[in-house]
Amino acid sequence: MTWVMNNLELILDLTLQHIRLSLLPIVLGFVIALPLGWLAFRYRLTRGLVLTLVGLLYTIPSLALFVVLPPLLGIGFLSEANVLIALTIYAVAIMARSVADALASVDPDIRQAATAMGYSSWNRFWTVDLPLAGPVLLAGLRVVAVSTVSLLTVGIVVGVQSLGYLFTNGFQRGILASVLTGVVMTVIVALIFDRLLALLGARLMPWTRARERRMATPTAEVTA
Amino acid sequence: MNLFGDAVAWLLDPANWQGSGSIGQRLAEHLAFTSIAVVVGVLIAVPLGWWIGHTGRGKELVVGITGAARALPSFGLIFLFVMLVGIGLRVPAAVVVLMLLAIPPVLAGAYAGFEVIDRRTIDAARAMGMTEWQILWKVEVPLGLPLLFGGLRSAVLQVVATAVLIAYIGLGGLGYDIVQGIQLRRYDQMLGSALLIIALALLLDAIFAILERYSVPRGVRAGRATDVRTTPTGRRATADEPATT
C-alpha cells in the first residue's frame, strides 16, 4: 500500500497513457471492420475471403506481430505506431466477424419492408440495418475494447509505455505491489471502457432497454 | 524484404539447430508448456462444463468466468504468479497461468455444446428409457463435441500465444529468441523466431479446425442434408416453439 501511495503520480500517468493508446485501435478497428463485415455479410465469395483472412490475422501472437510489422510497413520497431497498428489489426479481426453476425441478426422481413417503402440500399443500410444490428455490434465492440486494453500491456516489450510498465519494471526490481497494481488498474480500465460502451449503447438504442425490461420478467421466472 | 531473407537464413542455419538453446529445444519447450497447460485445463473445464450443461445449474458461472477472463492481462499474471510463489517455482506458476487461460474457452465450449441441443432430443432419449448416464454419454457428449472442439481450438491458440511471453521469466520457449534478439539487436533472430511462432499458431489452428469439422456425428451430418430440402416448413415449426420449458 505504501508503494502505491508513493507512486500515485506514476500510476495515474500510466493509466491515462493506457486509456489514450487504447482509444485509437478501438475506434479505428470499428471503422475498418464496418465495410469488411458488410462484405462478409453481403456476398458469399467475399464472406469466405474476409472471414478466413481475419481468422488468420487473429491467430498471430502479439509479440510475433510486433516483430513482423516493422519490416513489412517500414515503421520503427520501438514506435507507438507499431503497437497501435498491431492492436488495430486484432480489433478488426474480432469486429469484422461481429459486424457480419450483427447484420445477419436483422430480420429479413424488416429489410424487405424498408425496400418496399422505397429505401435505396445505401439509405437502408444506415437508417434500418445498422441501428437494428446495434445490440450485436455493441456486444462485439465491448469484447474489442476489453481485449485491446488487456493486450496493450504487452506493448511495453517494444518500449511503448502503458500499465505494462508496472509489470516489467516491478518484476525486475522485485516489487510485488507494482505488478499487482498494474493488473488491477488494467482490469479497472477495461471495466470502465466496458461500462461506458454499455451506457452509450443504452443512450443510442433506447428501444433495447425497453425490450430488456420486458424480457427480464419471463427469464427470471424460468431460472427460478 | 532483405530482413525476411536474413530471418529465413537464420531459421535454416544448421548451427541454430544444435546444442542447448537450439530452435528445436525452444520448440519442444513451447509445445511442452502448451500441451501440459491445455491438458490440465481440459481435465478441469470439460467435466465442469458438461455438468453445468447437463444439469443447467450454474450457467451464470460460465458467463461470468469467460467475461472476466478477457479483462485479465495474461502478461501481468505471469509476473504476478511467479513473484507470489517465488522464482524457484516459476515452472508451475507459468503452467497455472497458461491453464487459467485455457479454462474459459473450453468451459464455454463444453457448456454451449450441451446448451444448443434441442431439448426434445433429450426428452426423447429419456422417454426411450435411457438413464441419465446414457443420455450424457450417448446423446449429449457426441452432439456437443463440435462446439467443445471449437472451444479447445481457441484455448490452444490463446495458450500458444501467451507461452511466447514466458521467456520474460526465464523459461525459454519460442519467445526466448525474440527476447534475446531484442537485447542483442539481432533482427534476423527476432524475425526468424516470430515467423516460426506464427507458423506454429497457424498449423495448430488448422489441426483443430479439422478436428472441429470431423467431430460432427455422422447422424447429424446426414440429418443436415435432408434439412436443406425441408427448410421452409421444418424450420418455422421449430423456431416458433419456445426452446426452454
CSV table of C-alpha atoms in Angstrom, one decimal, chain A:
chain,number,residue,atom,x,y,z
A,1,MET,CA,0.0,0.0,0.0
A,2,THR,CA,2.8,2.4,0.8
A,3,TRP,CA,4.3,1.7,-2.6
A,4,VAL,CA,1.0,2.7,-4.2
A,5,MET,CA,0.9,5.9,-2.1
A,6,ASN,CA,4.5,6.8,-3.1
A,7,ASN,CA,3.9,6.2,-6.8
A,8,LEU,CA,0.4,7.6,-7.3
A,9,GLU,CA,1.6,10.1,-9.9
A,10,LEU,CA,3.3,7.4,-11.9
A,11,ILE,CA,0.2,5.1,-11.7
A,12,LEU,CA,-2.1,7.9,-12.8
A,13,ASP,CA,0.2,8.9,-15.7
A,14,LEU,CA,0.5,5.4,-17.0
A,15,THR,CA,-3.3,4.9,-16.6
A,16,LEU,CA,-4.1,8.0,-18.7
A,17,GLN,CA,-1.4,6.9,-21.2
A,18,HIS,CA,-3.1,3.5,-21.3
A,19,ILE,CA,-6.5,5.0,-22.0
A,20,ARG,CA,-5.1,7.3,-24.7
A,21,LEU,CA,-3.4,4.4,-26.5
A,22,SER,CA,-6.4,2.1,-26.3
A,23,LEU,CA,-8.8,4.5,-27.8
A,24,LEU,CA,-7.4,4.7,-31.3
A,25,PRO,CA,-7.3,0.9,-32.1
A,26,ILE,CA,-10.9,0.5,-30.7
A,27,VAL,CA,-12.3,3.4,-32.9
A,28,LEU,CA,-10.2,2.6,-35.9
A,29,GLY,CA,-10.9,-1.1,-35.6
A,30,PHE,CA,-14.7,-0.4,-35.6
A,31,VAL,CA,-14.5,1.9,-38.6
A,32,ILE,CA,-12.4,-0.5,-40.7
A,33,ALA,CA,-14.4,-3.6,-39.7
A,34,LEU,CA,-17.7,-2.0,-40.8
A,35,PRO,CA,-17.2,-2.2,-44.6
A,36,LEU,CA,-15.3,-5.6,-44.1
A,37,GLY,CA,-18.1,-7.1,-42.1
A,38,TRP,CA,-20.7,-5.8,-44.6
A,39,LEU,CA,-18.7,-7.6,-47.4
A,40,ALA,CA,-18.7,-10.7,-45.3
A,41,PHE,CA,-22.4,-10.5,-44.8
A,42,ARG,CA,-23.5,-9.5,-48.3
A,43,TYR,CA,-21.7,-11.8,-50.8
A,44,ARG,CA,-20.9,-15.4,-50.4
A,45,LEU,CA,-17.5,-15.2,-52.1
A,46,THR,CA,-16.2,-12.3,-50.0
A,47,ARG,CA,-17.7,-13.9,-46.9
A,48,GLY,CA,-15.2,-16.8,-47.1
A,49,LEU,CA,-12.3,-14.5,-48.0
A,50,VAL,CA,-12.9,-11.9,-45.3
A,51,LEU,CA,-13.7,-14.4,-42.5
A,52,THR,CA,-10.7,-16.6,-43.4
A,53,LEU,CA,-8.4,-13.5,-43.5
A,54,VAL,CA,-9.5,-12.1,-40.2
A,55,GLY,CA,-9.3,-15.6,-38.6
A,56,LEU,CA,-5.7,-16.0,-39.7
A,57,LEU,CA,-4.8,-12.5,-38.5
A,58,TYR,CA,-6.3,-13.2,-35.1
A,59,THR,CA,-4.2,-16.3,-34.8
A,60,ILE,CA,-0.9,-14.4,-34.9
A,61,PRO,CA,0.5,-14.0,-31.3
A,62,SER,CA,1.0,-10.3,-30.4
A,63,LEU,CA,4.8,-10.4,-29.7
A,64,ALA,CA,5.4,-12.0,-33.1
A,65,LEU,CA,3.2,-9.4,-34.8
A,66,PHE,CA,5.2,-6.6,-33.2
A,67,VAL,CA,8.3,-8.1,-34.7
A,68,VAL,CA,6.9,-8.8,-38.2
A,69,LEU,CA,5.1,-5.5,-38.8
A,70,PRO,CA,8.1,-3.1,-38.8
A,71,PRO,CA,9.9,-4.6,-41.7
A,72,LEU,CA,6.7,-5.1,-43.6
A,73,LEU,CA,5.4,-1.5,-43.2
A,74,GLY,CA,8.7,0.4,-42.8
A,75,ILE,CA,7.9,1.7,-39.3
A,76,GLY,CA,10.2,1.7,-36.3
A,77,PHE,CA,10.3,-1.4,-34.1
A,78,LEU,CA,10.2,0.7,-30.9
A,79,SER,CA,7.4,3.1,-32.2
A,80,GLU,CA,3.9,3.7,-30.9
A,81,ALA,CA,2.7,3.2,-34.5
A,82,ASN,CA,3.9,-0.5,-34.3
A,83,VAL,CA,1.8,-1.3,-31.3
A,84,LEU,CA,-1.2,0.8,-32.4
A,85,ILE,CA,-1.3,-0.9,-35.9
A,86,ALA,CA,-1.0,-4.4,-34.3
A,87,LEU,CA,-3.8,-3.7,-31.9
A,88,THR,CA,-6.0,-2.3,-34.7
A,89,ILE,CA,-5.4,-5.5,-36.7
A,90,TYR,CA,-6.7,-7.5,-33.7
A,91,ALA,CA,-9.6,-5.2,-33.3
A,92,VAL,CA,-10.6,-5.5,-36.9
A,93,ALA,CA,-10.2,-9.3,-36.7
A,94,ILE,CA,-12.7,-9.5,-33.8
A,95,MET,CA,-15.0,-6.8,-35.1
A,96,ALA,CA,-15.4,-7.8,-38.7
A,97,ARG,CA,-17.0,-11.1,-37.7
A,98,SER,CA,-19.2,-9.3,-35.2
A,99,VAL,CA,-20.4,-6.9,-37.9
A,100,ALA,CA,-21.3,-9.8,-40.2
A,101,ASP,CA,-23.2,-11.5,-37.4
A,102,ALA,CA,-24.9,-8.3,-36.4
A,103,LEU,CA,-26.1,-7.6,-40.0
A,104,ALA,CA,-27.3,-11.2,-40.2
A,105,SER,CA,-29.3,-10.7,-37.0
A,106,VAL,CA,-31.6,-8.2,-38.6
A,107,ASP,CA,-35.0,-9.7,-39.5
A,108,PRO,CA,-35.1,-10.1,-43.4
A,109,ASP,CA,-38.8,-9.2,-43.3
A,110,ILE,CA,-37.9,-5.7,-42.0
A,111,ARG,CA,-35.3,-5.3,-44.7
A,112,GLN,CA,-37.8,-6.2,-47.3
A,113,ALA,CA,-40.4,-3.8,-45.8
A,114,ALA,CA,-37.8,-1.0,-46.0
A,115,THR,CA,-37.1,-1.8,-49.6
A,116,ALA,CA,-40.8,-1.9,-50.4
A,117,MET,CA,-41.1,1.6,-48.8
A,118,GLY,CA,-38.6,2.9,-51.3
A,119,TYR,CA,-35.3,3.0,-49.3
A,120,SER,CA,-32.2,2.9,-51.5
A,121,SER,CA,-29.8,0.2,-50.4
A,122,TRP,CA,-27.4,3.0,-49.1
A,123,ASN,CA,-30.1,4.7,-47.0
A,124,ARG,CA,-31.5,1.4,-45.8
A,125,PHE,CA,-28.0,0.3,-44.6
A,126,TRP,CA,-27.5,3.5,-42.4
A,127,THR,CA,-31.1,4.0,-41.2
A,128,VAL,CA,-32.5,0.5,-41.0
A,129,ASP,CA,-29.9,-2.3,-41.0
A,130,LEU,CA,-27.2,-0.6,-38.9
A,131,PRO,CA,-29.5,0.6,-36.0
A,132,LEU,CA,-31.2,-2.8,-35.8
A,133,ALA,CA,-27.8,-4.5,-35.8
A,134,GLY,CA,-26.8,-2.3,-32.9
A,135,PRO,CA,-27.1,-4.6,-30.0
A,136,VAL,CA,-24.9,-7.3,-31.6
A,137,LEU,CA,-22.5,-4.6,-32.8
A,138,LEU,CA,-22.2,-3.3,-29.3
A,139,ALA,CA,-21.6,-6.7,-27.8
A,140,GLY,CA,-18.7,-7.1,-30.3
A,141,LEU,CA,-17.3,-3.7,-29.6
A,142,ARG,CA,-17.3,-4.4,-25.9
A,143,VAL,CA,-15.2,-7.5,-26.5
A,144,VAL,CA,-12.8,-5.5,-28.7
A,145,ALA,CA,-12.4,-2.7,-26.0
A,146,VAL,CA,-11.7,-5.1,-23.2
A,147,SER,CA,-9.2,-7.2,-25.1
A,148,THR,CA,-7.4,-4.1,-26.6
A,149,VAL,CA,-6.9,-2.7,-23.1
A,150,SER,CA,-5.5,-6.1,-21.9
A,151,LEU,CA,-3.3,-6.6,-25.0
A,152,LEU,CA,-1.8,-3.1,-24.8
A,153,THR,CA,0.2,-4.1,-21.8
A,154,VAL,CA,2.4,-6.3,-24.0
A,155,GLY,CA,3.5,-3.2,-25.9
A,156,ILE,CA,6.0,-2.4,-23.1
A,157,VAL,CA,8.3,-5.0,-24.5
A,158,VAL,CA,8.8,-2.8,-27.6
A,159,GLY,CA,9.1,0.2,-25.4
A,160,VAL,CA,5.6,1.6,-25.6
A,161,GLN,CA,4.7,3.0,-22.1
A,162,SER,CA,1.4,1.7,-20.6
A,163,LEU,CA,0.3,0.0,-17.5
A,164,GLY,CA,2.5,-2.9,-18.7
A,165,TYR,CA,5.5,-0.8,-17.4
A,166,LEU,CA,4.4,-1.7,-13.9
A,167,PHE,CA,4.7,-5.4,-14.8
A,168,THR,CA,8.2,-5.5,-16.3
A,169,ASN,CA,9.7,-2.8,-14.0
A,170,GLY,CA,8.1,-4.2,-10.9
A,171,PHE,CA,9.3,-7.7,-11.8
A,172,GLN,CA,12.9,-6.6,-12.5
A,173,ARG,CA,13.0,-4.6,-9.2
A,174,GLY,CA,11.1,-7.3,-7.2
A,175,ILE,CA,8.2,-5.1,-6.2
A,176,LEU,CA,5.1,-7.2,-6.0
A,177,ALA,CA,2.9,-4.2,-5.3
A,178,SER,CA,3.8,-2.7,-8.7
A,179,VAL,CA,2.9,-5.8,-10.7
A,180,LEU,CA,-0.4,-6.2,-8.7
A,181,THR,CA,-1.3,-2.6,-9.2
A,182,GLY,CA,-0.6,-3.0,-12.9
A,183,VAL,CA,-3.0,-6.0,-13.1
A,184,VAL,CA,-5.7,-4.3,-11.0
A,185,MET,CA,-5.5,-1.0,-13.0
A,186,THR,CA,-5.7,-2.8,-16.3
A,187,VAL,CA,-8.8,-4.6,-15.2
A,188,ILE,CA,-10.3,-1.3,-14.0
A,189,VAL,CA,-9.6,0.5,-17.2
A,190,ALA,CA,-11.1,-2.4,-19.2
A,191,LEU,CA,-14.2,-2.4,-17.0
A,192,ILE,CA,-14.6,1.4,-17.4
A,193,PHE,CA,-14.5,1.1,-21.2
A,194,ASP,CA,-17.0,-1.8,-21.0
A,195,ARG,CA,-19.4,0.2,-18.8
A,196,LEU,CA,-19.1,3.4,-20.9
A,197,LEU,CA,-19.8,1.5,-24.1
A,198,ALA,CA,-22.9,-0.2,-22.4
A,199,LEU,CA,-24.1,3.2,-21.3
A,200,LEU,CA,-23.5,4.7,-24.8
A,201,GLY,CA,-25.4,1.8,-26.3
A,202,ALA,CA,-28.4,2.3,-23.9
A,203,ARG,CA,-28.3,6.0,-24.9
A,204,LEU,CA,-28.2,5.4,-28.6
A,205,MET,CA,-30.6,2.5,-28.7
A,206,PRO,CA,-33.3,3.3,-26.1
A,207,TRP,CA,-35.5,0.5,-27.5
A,208,THR,CA,-33.1,-2.2,-26.3
A,209,ARG,CA,-33.6,-1.1,-22.7
A,210,ALA,CA,-37.4,-1.4,-23.0
A,211,ARG,CA,-37.0,-4.8,-24.5
A,212,GLU,CA,-34.6,-5.9,-21.8
A,213,ARG,CA,-37.1,-4.9,-19.2
A,214,ARG,CA,-39.9,-6.7,-20.9
A,215,MET,CA,-37.8,-9.8,-21.3
A,216,ALA,CA,-36.4,-9.7,-17.8
A,217,THR,CA,-39.6,-11.0,-16.2
A,218,PRO,CA,-40.2,-14.3,-18.1
A,219,THR,CA,-36.5,-15.3,-17.9
A,220,ALA,CA,-36.4,-14.6,-14.2
A,221,GLU,CA,-39.3,-17.0,-13.8
A,222,VAL,CA,-37.6,-19.7,-15.8
A,223,THR,CA,-34.5,-19.6,-13.7
A,224,ALA,CA,-36.5,-19.5,-10.5
